[in-house]
Short mmCIF file of C-alpha atoms and ligand atoms in Angstrom, two decimals:
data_model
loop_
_atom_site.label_atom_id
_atom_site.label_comp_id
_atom_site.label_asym_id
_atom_site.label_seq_id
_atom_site.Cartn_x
_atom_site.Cartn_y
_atom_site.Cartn_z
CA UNK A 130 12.88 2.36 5.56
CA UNK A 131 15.00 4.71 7.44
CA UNK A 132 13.81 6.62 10.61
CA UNK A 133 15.53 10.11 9.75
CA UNK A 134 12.99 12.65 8.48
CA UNK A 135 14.06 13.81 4.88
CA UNK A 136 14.45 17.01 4.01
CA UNK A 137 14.26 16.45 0.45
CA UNK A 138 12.78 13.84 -2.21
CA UNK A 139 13.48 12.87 -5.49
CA UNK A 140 10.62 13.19 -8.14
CA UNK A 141 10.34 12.45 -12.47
CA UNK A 142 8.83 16.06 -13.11
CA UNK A 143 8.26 17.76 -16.41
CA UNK A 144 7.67 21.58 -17.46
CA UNK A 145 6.39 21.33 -20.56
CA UNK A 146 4.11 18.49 -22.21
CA UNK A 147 6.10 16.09 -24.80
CA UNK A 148 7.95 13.17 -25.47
CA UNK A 149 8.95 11.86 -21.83
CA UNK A 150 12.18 10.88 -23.29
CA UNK A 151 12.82 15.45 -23.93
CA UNK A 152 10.45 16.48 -21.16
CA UNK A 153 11.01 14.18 -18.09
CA UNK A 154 14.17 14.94 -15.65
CA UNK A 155 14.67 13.67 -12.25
CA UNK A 156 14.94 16.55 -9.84
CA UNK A 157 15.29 16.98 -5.82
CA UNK A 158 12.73 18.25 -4.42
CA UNK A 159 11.72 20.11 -0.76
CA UNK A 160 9.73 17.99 1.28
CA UNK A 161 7.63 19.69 3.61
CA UNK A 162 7.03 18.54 7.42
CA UNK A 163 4.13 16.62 8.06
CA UNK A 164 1.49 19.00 9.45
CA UNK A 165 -1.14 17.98 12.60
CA UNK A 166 -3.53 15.85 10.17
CA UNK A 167 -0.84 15.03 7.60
CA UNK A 168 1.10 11.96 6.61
CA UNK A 169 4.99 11.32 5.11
CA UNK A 170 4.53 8.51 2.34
CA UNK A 171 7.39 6.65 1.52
CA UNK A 172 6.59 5.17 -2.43
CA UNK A 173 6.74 1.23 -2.41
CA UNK A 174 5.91 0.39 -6.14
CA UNK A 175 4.66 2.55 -8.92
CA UNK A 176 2.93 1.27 -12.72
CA UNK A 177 3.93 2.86 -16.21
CA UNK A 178 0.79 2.95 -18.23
CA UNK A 179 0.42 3.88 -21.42
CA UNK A 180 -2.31 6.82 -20.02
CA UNK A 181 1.04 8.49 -18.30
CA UNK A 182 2.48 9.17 -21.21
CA UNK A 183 -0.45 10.50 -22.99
CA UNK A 184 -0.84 12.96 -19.46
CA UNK A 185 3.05 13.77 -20.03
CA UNK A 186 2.51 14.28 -23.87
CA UNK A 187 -0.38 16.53 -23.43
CA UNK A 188 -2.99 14.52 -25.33
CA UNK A 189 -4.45 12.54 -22.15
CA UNK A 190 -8.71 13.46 -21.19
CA UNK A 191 -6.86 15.55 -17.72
CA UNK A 192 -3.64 16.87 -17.55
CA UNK A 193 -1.52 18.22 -14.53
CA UNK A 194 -1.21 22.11 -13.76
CA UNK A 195 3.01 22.50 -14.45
CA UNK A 196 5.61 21.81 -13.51
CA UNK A 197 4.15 18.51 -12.88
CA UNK A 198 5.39 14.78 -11.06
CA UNK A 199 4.47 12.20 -13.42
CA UNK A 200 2.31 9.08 -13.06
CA UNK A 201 -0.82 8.01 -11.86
CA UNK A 202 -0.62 4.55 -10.09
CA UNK A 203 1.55 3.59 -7.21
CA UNK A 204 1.40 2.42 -3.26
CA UNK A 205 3.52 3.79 -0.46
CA UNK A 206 4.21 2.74 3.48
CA UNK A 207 3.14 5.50 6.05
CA UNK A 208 6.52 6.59 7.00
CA UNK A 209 5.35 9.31 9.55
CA UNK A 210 1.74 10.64 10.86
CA UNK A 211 0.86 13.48 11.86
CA UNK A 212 0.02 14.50 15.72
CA UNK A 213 -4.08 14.38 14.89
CA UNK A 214 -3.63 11.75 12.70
CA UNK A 215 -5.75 8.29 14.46
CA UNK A 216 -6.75 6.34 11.37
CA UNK A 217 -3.16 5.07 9.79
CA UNK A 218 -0.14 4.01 11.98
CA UNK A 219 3.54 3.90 10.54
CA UNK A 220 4.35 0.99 8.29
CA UNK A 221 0.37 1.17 6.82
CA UNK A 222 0.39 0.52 3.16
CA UNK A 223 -1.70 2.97 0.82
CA UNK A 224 -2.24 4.17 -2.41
CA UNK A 225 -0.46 7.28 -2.80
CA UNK A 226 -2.47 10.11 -3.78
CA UNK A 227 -2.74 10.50 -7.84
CA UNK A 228 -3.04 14.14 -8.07
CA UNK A 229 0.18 14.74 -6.70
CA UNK A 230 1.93 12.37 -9.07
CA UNK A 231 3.38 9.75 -7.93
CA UNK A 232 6.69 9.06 -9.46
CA UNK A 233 8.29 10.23 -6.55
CA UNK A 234 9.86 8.73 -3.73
CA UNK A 235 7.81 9.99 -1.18
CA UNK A 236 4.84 12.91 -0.52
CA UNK A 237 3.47 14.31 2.46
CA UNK A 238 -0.41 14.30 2.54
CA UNK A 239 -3.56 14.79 4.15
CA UNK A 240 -4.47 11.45 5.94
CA UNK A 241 -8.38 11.80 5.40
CA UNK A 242 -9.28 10.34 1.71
CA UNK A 243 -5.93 8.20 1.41
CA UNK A 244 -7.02 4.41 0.48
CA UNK A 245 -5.67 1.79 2.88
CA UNK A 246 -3.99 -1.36 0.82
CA UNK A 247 -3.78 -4.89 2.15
CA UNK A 248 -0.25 -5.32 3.03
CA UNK A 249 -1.15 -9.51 2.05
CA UNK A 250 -1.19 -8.57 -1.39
CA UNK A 251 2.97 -8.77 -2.91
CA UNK A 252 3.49 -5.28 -4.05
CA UNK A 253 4.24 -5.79 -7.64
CA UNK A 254 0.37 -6.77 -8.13
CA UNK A 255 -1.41 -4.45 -5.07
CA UNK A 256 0.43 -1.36 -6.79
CA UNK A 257 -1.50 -2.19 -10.31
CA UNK A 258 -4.88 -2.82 -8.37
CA UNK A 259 -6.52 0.65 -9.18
CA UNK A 260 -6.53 1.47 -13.01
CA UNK A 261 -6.79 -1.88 -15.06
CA UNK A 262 -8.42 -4.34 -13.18
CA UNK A 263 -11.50 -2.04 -11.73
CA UNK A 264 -11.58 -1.42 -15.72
CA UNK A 265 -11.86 -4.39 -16.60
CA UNK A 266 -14.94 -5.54 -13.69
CA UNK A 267 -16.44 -2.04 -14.43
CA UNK A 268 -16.30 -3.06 -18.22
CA UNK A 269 -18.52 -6.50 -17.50
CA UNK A 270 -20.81 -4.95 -15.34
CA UNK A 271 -21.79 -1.81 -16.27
CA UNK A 272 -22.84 -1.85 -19.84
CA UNK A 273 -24.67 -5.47 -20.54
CA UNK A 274 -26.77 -7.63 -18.75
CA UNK A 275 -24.58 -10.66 -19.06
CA UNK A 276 -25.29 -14.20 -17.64
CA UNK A 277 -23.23 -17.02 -16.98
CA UNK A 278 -22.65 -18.67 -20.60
CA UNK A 279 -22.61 -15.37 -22.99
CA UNK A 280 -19.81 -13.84 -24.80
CA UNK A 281 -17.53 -11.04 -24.61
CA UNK A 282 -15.38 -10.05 -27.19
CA UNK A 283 -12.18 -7.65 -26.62
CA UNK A 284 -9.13 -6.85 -28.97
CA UNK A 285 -5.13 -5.80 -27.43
CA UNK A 286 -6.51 -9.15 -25.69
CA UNK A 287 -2.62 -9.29 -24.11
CA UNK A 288 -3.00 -5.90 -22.59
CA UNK A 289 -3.39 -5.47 -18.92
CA UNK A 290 -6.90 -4.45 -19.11
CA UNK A 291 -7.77 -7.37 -21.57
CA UNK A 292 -5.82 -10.43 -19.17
CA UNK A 293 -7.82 -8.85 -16.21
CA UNK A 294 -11.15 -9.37 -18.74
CA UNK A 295 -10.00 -12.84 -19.64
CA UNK A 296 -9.70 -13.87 -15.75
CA UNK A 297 -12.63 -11.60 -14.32
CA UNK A 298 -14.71 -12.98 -17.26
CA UNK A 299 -13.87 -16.89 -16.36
CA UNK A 300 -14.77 -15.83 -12.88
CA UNK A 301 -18.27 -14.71 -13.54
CA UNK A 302 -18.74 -17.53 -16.12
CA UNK A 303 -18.65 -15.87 -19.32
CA UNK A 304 -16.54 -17.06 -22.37
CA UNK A 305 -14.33 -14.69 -24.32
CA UNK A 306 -12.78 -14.23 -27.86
CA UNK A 307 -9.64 -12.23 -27.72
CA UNK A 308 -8.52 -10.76 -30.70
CA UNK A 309 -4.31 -10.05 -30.67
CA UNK A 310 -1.90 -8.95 -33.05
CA UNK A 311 0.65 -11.70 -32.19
CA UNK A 312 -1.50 -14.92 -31.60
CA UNK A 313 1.39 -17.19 -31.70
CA UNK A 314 3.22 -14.86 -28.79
CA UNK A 315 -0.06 -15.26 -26.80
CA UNK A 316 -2.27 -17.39 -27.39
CA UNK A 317 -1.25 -20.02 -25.04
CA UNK A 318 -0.80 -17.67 -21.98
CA UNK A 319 -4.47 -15.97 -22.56
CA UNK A 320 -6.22 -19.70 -23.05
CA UNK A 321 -4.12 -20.97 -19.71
CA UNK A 322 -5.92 -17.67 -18.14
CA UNK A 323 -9.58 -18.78 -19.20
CA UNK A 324 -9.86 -17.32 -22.65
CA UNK A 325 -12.07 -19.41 -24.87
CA UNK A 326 -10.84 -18.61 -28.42
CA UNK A 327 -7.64 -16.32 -29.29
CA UNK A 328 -7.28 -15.02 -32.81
CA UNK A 329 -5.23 -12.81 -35.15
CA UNK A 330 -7.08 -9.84 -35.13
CA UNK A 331 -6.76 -9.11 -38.87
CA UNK A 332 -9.11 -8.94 -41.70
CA UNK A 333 -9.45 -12.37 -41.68
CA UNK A 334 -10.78 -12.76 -38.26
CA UNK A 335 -14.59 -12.12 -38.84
CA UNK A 336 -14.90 -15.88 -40.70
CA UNK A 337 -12.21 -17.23 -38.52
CA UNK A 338 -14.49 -16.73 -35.75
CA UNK A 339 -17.80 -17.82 -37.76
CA UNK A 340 -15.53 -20.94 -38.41
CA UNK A 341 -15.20 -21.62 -35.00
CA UNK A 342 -18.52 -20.19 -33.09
CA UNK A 343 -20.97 -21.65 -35.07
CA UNK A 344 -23.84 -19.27 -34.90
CA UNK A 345 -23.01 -17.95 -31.69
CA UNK A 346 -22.48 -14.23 -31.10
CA UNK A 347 -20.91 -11.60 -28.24
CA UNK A 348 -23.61 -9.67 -26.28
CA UNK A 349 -20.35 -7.46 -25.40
CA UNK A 350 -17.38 -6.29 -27.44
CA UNK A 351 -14.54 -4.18 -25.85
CA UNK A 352 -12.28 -1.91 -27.73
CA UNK A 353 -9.05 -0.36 -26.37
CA UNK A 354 -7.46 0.06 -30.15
CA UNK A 355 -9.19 2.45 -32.77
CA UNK A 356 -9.03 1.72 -36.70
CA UNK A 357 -10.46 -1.51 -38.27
CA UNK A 358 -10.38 -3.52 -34.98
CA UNK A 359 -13.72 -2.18 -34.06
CA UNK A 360 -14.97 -3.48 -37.91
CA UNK A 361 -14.43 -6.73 -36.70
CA UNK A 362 -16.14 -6.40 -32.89
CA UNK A 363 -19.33 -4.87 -34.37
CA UNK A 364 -19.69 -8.01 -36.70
CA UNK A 365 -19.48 -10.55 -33.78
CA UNK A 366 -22.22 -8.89 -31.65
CA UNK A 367 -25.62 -9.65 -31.24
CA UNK A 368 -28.81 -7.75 -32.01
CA UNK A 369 -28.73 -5.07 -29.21
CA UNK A 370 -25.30 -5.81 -28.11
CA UNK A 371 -22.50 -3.25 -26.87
CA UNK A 372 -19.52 -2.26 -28.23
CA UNK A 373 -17.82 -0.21 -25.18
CA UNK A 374 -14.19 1.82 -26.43
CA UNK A 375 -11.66 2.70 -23.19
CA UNK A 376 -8.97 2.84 -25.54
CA UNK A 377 -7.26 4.20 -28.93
CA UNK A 378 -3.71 2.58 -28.64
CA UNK A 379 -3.23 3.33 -32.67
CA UNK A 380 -4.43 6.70 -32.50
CA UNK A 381 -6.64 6.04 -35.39
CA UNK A 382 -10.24 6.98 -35.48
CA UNK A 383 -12.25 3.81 -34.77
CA UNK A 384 -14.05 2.39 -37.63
CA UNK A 385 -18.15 1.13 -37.52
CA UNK A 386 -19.46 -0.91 -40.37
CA UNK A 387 -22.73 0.80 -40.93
CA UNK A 388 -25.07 -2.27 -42.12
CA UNK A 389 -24.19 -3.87 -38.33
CA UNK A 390 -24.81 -0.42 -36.84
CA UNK A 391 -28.50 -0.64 -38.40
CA UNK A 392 -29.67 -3.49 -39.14
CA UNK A 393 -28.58 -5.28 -35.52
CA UNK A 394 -29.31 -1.80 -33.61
CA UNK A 395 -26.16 -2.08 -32.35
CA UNK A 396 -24.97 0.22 -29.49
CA UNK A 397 -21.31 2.20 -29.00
CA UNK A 398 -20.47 3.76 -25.73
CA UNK A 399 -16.97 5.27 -24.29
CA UNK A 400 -15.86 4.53 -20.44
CA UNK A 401 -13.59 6.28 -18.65
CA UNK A 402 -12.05 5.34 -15.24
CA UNK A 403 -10.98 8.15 -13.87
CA UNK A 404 -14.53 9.89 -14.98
CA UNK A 405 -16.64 7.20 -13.17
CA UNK A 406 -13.93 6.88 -9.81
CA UNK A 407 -14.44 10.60 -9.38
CA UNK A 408 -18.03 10.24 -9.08
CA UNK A 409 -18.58 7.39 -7.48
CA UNK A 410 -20.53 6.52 -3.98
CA UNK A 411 -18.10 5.37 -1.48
CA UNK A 412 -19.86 1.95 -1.47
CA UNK A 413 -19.57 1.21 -4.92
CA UNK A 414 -15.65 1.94 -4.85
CA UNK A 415 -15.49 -0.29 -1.89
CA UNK A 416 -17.53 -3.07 -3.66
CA UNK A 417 -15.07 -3.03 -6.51
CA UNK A 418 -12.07 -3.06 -4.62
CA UNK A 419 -13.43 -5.91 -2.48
CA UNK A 420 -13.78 -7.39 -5.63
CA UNK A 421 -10.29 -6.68 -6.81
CA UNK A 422 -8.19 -7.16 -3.65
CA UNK A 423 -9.70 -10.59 -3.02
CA UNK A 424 -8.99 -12.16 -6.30
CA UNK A 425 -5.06 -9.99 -6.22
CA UNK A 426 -4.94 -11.88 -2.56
CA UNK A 427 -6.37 -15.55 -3.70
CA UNK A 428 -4.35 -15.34 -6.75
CA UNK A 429 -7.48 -16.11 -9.21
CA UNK A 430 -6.47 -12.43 -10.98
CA UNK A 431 -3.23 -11.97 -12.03
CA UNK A 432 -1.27 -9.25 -13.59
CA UNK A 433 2.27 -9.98 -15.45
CA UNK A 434 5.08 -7.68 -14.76
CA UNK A 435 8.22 -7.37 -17.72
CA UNK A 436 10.15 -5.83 -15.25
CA UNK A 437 11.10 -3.37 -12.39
CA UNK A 438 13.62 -0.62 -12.21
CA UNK A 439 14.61 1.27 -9.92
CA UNK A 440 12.70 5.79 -9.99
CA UNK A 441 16.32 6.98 -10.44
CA UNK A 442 16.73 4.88 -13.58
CA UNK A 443 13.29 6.16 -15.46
CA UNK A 444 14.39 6.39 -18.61
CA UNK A 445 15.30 2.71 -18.82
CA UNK A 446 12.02 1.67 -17.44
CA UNK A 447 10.30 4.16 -20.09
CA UNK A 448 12.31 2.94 -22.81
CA UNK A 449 11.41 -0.82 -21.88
CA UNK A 450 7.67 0.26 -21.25
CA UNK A 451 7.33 2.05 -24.86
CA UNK A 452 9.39 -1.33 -26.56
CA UNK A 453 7.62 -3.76 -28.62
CA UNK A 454 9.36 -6.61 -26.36
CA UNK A 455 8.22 -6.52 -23.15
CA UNK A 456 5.74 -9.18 -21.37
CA UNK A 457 3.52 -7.21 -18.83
CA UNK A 458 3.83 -3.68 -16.65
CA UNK A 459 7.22 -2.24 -16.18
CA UNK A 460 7.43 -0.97 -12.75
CA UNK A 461 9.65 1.62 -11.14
CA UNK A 462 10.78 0.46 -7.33
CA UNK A 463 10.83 3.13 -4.35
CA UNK A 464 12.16 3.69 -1.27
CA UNK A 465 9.57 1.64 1.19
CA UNK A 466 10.15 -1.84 -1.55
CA UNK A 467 11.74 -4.44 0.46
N1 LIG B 641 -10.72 4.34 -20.32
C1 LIG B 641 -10.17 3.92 -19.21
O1 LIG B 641 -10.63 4.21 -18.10
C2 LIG B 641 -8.93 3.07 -19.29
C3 LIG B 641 -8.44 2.42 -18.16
C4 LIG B 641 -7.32 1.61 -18.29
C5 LIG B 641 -6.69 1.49 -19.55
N2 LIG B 641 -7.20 2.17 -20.60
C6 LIG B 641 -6.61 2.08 -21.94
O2 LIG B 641 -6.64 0.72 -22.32
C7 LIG B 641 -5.55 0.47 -23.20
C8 LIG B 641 -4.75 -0.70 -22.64
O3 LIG B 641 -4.12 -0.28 -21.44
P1 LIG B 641 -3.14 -1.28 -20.66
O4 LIG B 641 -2.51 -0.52 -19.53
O5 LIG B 641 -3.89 -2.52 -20.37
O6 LIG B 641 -2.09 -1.56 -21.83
P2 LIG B 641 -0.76 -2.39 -21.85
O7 LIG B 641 -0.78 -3.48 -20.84
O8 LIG B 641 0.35 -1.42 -21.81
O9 LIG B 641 -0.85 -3.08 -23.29
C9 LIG B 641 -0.91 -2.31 -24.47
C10 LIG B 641 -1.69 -3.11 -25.51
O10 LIG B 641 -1.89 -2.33 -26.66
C11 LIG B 641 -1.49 -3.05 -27.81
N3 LIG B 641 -0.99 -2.10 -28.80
C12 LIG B 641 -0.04 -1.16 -28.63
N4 LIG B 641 0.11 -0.45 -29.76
C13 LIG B 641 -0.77 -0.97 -30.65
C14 LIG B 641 -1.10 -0.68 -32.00
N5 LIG B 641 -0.47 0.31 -32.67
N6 LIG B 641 -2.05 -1.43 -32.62
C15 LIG B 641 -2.67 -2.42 -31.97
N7 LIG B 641 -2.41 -2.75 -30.67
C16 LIG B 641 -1.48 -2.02 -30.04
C17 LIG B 641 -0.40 -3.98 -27.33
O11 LIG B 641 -0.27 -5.05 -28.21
P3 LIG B 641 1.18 -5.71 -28.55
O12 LIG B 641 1.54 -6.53 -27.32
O13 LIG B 641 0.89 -6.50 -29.74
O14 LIG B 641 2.13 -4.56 -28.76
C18 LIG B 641 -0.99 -4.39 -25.97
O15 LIG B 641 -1.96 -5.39 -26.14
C19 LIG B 641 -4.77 1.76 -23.30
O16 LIG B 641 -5.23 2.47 -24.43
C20 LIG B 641 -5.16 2.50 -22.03
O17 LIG B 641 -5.01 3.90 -22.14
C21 LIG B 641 -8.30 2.95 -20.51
#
């Protein structure tokens, strides 16, 4: 980290919504001095979700008055505070404010309302501690009354969100189905995690489950796809049971057999993040980050990262982010990484 005050910063900005790969360009920035109750925020680590690109594309539930930086997730090191500043000290770790974007290497902010981060936590996992897995606890706490012993069932099981279900639900005692497109890729990585039963999620998976469940059925079911997927979620749930979608990675509408819907009174709900951080009571953030930070720090929740590139070289990282090969978050390194 140097000492020298920068004049200027580099940020991934677009103009105009559309495919990051026409839109995006890295530009140099002014950087403004650090007023009286303001702090300079050198960017450690930062996430590429699939959510940024739907915000860059134009298609996301809130996008960005333009031009705008992109992305939503990263943590920075306090690289300078402000003369009325008494609550962070040089070197702190944060989260660096979303609003602003944060695929930048560095942004001077108000110090009130910034998020302190345990520096104890390695920065590849504390910078992905804020979207997924809150998502993913919010998503088994929120919607059913589960106890220890029932079932959840979830499809894109080898997504962020649905490897922070797998180890959240283990955690709390519940068993899970996860339903993936590639079983043979990850079916061995999700069951070493906690998951209970791993399955192609094709039109074949409804009796591969009966097969193996024997009369059991999911009191939960957890969407994040759109199309048939949800077919097959509604027809493992129990009378009364919730099927929650966060998620439409095939851009399809989602699908509901309508004898299930009926006949088992079945319930579908929507969740949204962002929607329920914004209105949240202090406490309950703090309870779920308590949550989340001590299972990042004891290692009991895990996130995997493909890889990590440097901001300047964006377009790699987006290239590798959007690929059908990667294993895990690709990550974009700033200035404050070690
Ligand atoms: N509502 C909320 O508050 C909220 C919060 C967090 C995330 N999300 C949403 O949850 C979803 C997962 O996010 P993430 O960050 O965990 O994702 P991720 O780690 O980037 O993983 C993406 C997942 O989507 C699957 N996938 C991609 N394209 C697909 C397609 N055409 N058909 C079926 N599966 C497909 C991938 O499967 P393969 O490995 O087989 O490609 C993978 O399992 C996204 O839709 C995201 O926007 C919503």
């Amino acid at each position: 980290m140097s000492s020298a005050f920068p004049t200027t910063s580099h940020a991934v900005r677009y103009h105009e919504t559309g495919k990051p790969n026409e839109v995006l360009k890295y530009e140099e920035l002014p950087l403004p001095v650090p007023g009286a109750d303001e702090v300079l925020i050198l960017m450690e680590m930062a996430v590429i979700h699939p959510s940024d690109l739907g915000m860059i594309g134009g298609t996301y539930g809130r996008l960005r008055d333009l031009p705008a930086v992109a992305g939503r997730e990263a943590i920075g090191r306090i690289a300078k505070v402000g003369s009325a500043v008494t609550t962070l000290q040089v070197g702190d770790r944060v989260k660096m404010p979303e609003d602003a974007g944060v695929w930048r290497e560095s942004v001077v902010a108000k110090a009130s309302g910034l998020m302190p981060v345990p520096s104890d936590i390695p920065a590849e996992q504390a910078c992905m501690a804020f979207i997924n897995p809150p998502t993913a606890w919010l998503l088994l706490r929120e919607f059913a009354n589960l106890k220890s012993g029932d079932w959840v069932i979830q499809n894109a099981s080898n997504s962020a969100v649905g490897e922070c279900v797998v180890q959240l639900a283990k955690s709390l005692g519940l068993h899970t189905v996860c339903l993936v497109r590639s079983p043979e890729k990850h079916a061995a990585n999700l069951k070493a995690m906690g998951a209970d039963i791993v399955l192609a999620d094709d039109d074949k998976a409804t009796k591969a489950l009966a097969a193996q469940w024997q009369g059991a059925a999911a009191q939960l079911a957890l969407n994040s796809i759109g199309g048939p997927s949800a077919i097959t979620l509604t027809r493992a749930l129990d009378n009364g049971g919730t099927l929650v979608t966060f998620g439409g990675m095939t851009g399809d509408m989602i699908r509901f057999p309508t004898r299930e819907f009926i006949f088992k009174d079945i319930r579908y709900r929507g969740f949204w993040m962002d929607r329920w951080a914004r209105s949240a009571q202090p406490k309950d953030l703090e309870g779920v980050f308590d949550a989340i930070f001590s299972r990042l720090r004891d290692g009991s929740l895990k996130m995997a990262v493909d890889s990590v590139y440097p901001l300047a070289d964006y377009a790699s990282a987006l290239a590798k982010a959007g690929g059908y090969s990667r294993n895990g978050k690709v990550l974009l390194r700033g200035p404050a990484s070690a």
